Tab-separated table of C-alpha atoms in Angstrom:
chain	number	residue	atom	x	y	z
A	19	MET	CA	0.061	-0.097	-0.166
A	20	SER	CA	1.076	3.425	-1.124
A	21	THR	CA	2.132	6.242	1.894
A	22	THR	CA	-0.858	8.339	0.362
A	23	THR	CA	-3.408	5.365	0.096
A	24	GLN	CA	-2.400	4.744	4.040
A	25	SER	CA	-2.771	8.170	4.768
A	26	ILE	CA	-6.167	8.430	2.792
A	27	ARG	CA	-7.658	4.899	4.650
A	28	GLU	CA	-6.423	6.422	8.507
A	29	GLN	CA	-7.815	9.771	7.545
A	30	TRP	CA	-11.169	7.556	6.427
A	31	ILE	CA	-11.007	5.394	9.233
A	32	SER	CA	-10.485	8.654	12.278
A	33	ASP	CA	-13.427	9.892	10.118
A	34	LEU	CA	-15.734	6.482	10.303
A	35	CYS	CA	-14.670	6.872	14.407
A	36	ALA	CA	-15.546	10.154	14.768
A	37	HIS	CA	-18.966	9.184	12.738
A	38	ILE	CA	-19.537	6.526	15.096
A	39	ALA	CA	-19.155	8.492	17.747
A	40	ASP	CA	-21.821	11.512	16.601
A	41	ARG	CA	-24.445	8.667	16.098
A	42	SER	CA	-23.404	7.440	19.439
A	43	GLU	CA	-24.381	10.869	20.662
A	44	THR	CA	-27.442	11.034	19.295
A	45	GLY	CA	-28.883	7.257	19.347
A	46	SER	CA	-26.525	5.329	21.793
A	47	TRP	CA	-28.844	2.320	21.845
A	48	MET	CA	-28.964	2.030	18.376
A	49	VAL	CA	-27.642	-0.893	16.450
A	50	ALA	CA	-24.517	-0.626	14.714
A	51	VAL	CA	-23.876	-3.863	13.356
A	52	ARG	CA	-25.346	-7.407	13.793
A	53	TYR	CA	-23.252	-10.663	13.802
A	54	GLY	CA	-25.392	-13.710	14.855
A	55	ARG	CA	-26.363	-13.438	18.192
A	56	ASP	CA	-24.592	-9.862	18.397
A	57	ALA	CA	-26.067	-6.446	18.324
A	58	VAL	CA	-23.659	-3.807	18.741
A	59	THR	CA	-25.241	-0.337	19.786
A	60	PHE	CA	-23.605	2.519	18.678
A	61	GLY	CA	-22.824	3.119	22.154
A	62	ALA	CA	-21.378	0.137	23.071
A	63	LEU	CA	-19.113	0.205	19.653
A	64	THR	CA	-17.668	3.935	21.059
A	65	SER	CA	-17.165	3.287	24.481
A	66	ALA	CA	-15.062	-0.029	23.594
A	67	VAL	CA	-13.278	2.330	20.740
A	68	ASN	CA	-12.111	4.444	23.029
A	69	ASP	CA	-10.909	1.942	25.431
A	70	TYR	CA	-8.811	0.192	22.859
A	71	ARG	CA	-7.621	3.127	21.181
A	72	ARG	CA	-5.679	3.880	24.914
A	73	ILE	CA	-4.375	0.296	24.710
A	74	VAL	CA	-3.274	0.763	21.119
A	75	GLY	CA	-2.012	3.941	21.460
A	76	GLU	CA	0.306	2.677	23.514
A	77	GLN	CA	1.756	0.279	21.741
A	78	GLY	CA	1.970	2.611	18.876
A	79	MET	CA	-0.635	0.654	16.934
A	80	SER	CA	-3.059	1.969	14.589
A	81	LEU	CA	-6.784	3.660	14.705
A	82	GLU	CA	-8.146	0.842	12.707
A	83	SER	CA	-6.829	-1.444	15.499
A	84	ALA	CA	-8.315	0.057	18.103
A	85	LEU	CA	-11.740	-0.559	15.761
A	86	THR	CA	-10.845	-3.954	14.950
A	87	ALA	CA	-10.391	-4.747	18.453
A	88	ALA	CA	-13.827	-3.150	19.547
A	89	LEU	CA	-15.586	-5.089	17.309
A	90	LEU	CA	-13.810	-8.138	18.707
A	91	HIS	CA	-15.105	-7.254	21.585
A	92	SER	CA	-18.662	-6.381	21.752
A	93	ALA	CA	-19.146	-9.017	19.183
A	94	PRO	CA	-17.563	-11.459	20.732
A	95	SER	CA	-19.217	-14.928	18.149
A	96	LEU	CA	-16.764	-13.609	15.683
A	97	VAL	CA	-13.832	-15.173	17.487
A	98	GLU	CA	-15.682	-18.683	16.599
A	99	LEU	CA	-15.051	-17.944	12.778
A	100	ASP	CA	-11.674	-19.086	11.259
A	101	SER	CA	-9.255	-16.332	10.791
A	102	VAL	CA	-10.221	-15.688	7.026
A	103	ASP	CA	-14.167	-15.856	7.194
A	104	ARG	CA	-13.031	-13.216	11.022
A	105	GLY	CA	-11.105	-10.860	9.036
A	106	ARG	CA	-13.759	-11.181	5.793
A	107	THR	CA	-16.460	-9.999	8.266
A	108	LEU	CA	-14.741	-7.741	10.123
A	109	ASN	CA	-14.119	-5.778	6.932
A	110	GLN	CA	-17.524	-6.030	6.227
A	111	MET	CA	-18.505	-4.577	9.031
A	112	ILE	CA	-15.910	-1.964	8.921
A	113	HIS	CA	-17.245	-0.710	5.547
A	114	TRP	CA	-21.258	-1.087	6.190
A	115	LEU	CA	-20.071	1.224	9.057
A	116	GLY	CA	-18.564	3.891	6.833
A	117	ARG	CA	-21.194	3.481	4.056
A	118	ASP	CA	-21.957	7.330	4.430
A	119	VAL	CA	-18.109	8.402	5.158
A	120	VAL	CA	-16.648	9.703	2.304
A	121	ALA	CA	-12.664	8.997	2.030
A	122	THR	CA	-11.564	12.793	2.339
A	123	PRO	CA	-9.347	13.153	-0.797
A	124	ILE	CA	-5.199	14.331	-0.294
A	125	SER	CA	-4.254	16.813	-2.433
A	126	THR	CA	-1.898	16.128	-5.689
A	127	THR	CA	-0.714	19.432	-6.168
A	128	THR	CA	2.583	19.740	-6.863
A	129	THR	CA	4.121	21.816	-4.950
A	130	LEU	CA	7.700	23.469	-4.148
A	131	ARG	CA	10.451	22.888	-1.660
A	132	SER	CA	13.258	24.310	-0.797
A	133	VAL	CA	16.544	22.590	-0.942
A	134	GLY	CA	19.777	22.923	0.053
């Protein structure tokens, strides 16, 4: 993944977490995602993301790691899946949650910089 693509993904995940937190403020009881017998509310997901954000931050890990851990924590039946299916399901959940979040484009305008 290129640095630009990675930066766009990181910004999108940041915007997604802000979107989830905003939804939590107005309807924390509303279900954000479901898997099997697990129904994850916006409130529970926001709380878990905030808790895991501190943990992964201490380890130098990304916000996406916090979101992934929060989903696994909030929907424990995901652990029963094999690793490939779990990864695919988590990816689908993240894309479902971010269906209304537009990726912020990074400027591709060439700029001059001083060298010397």
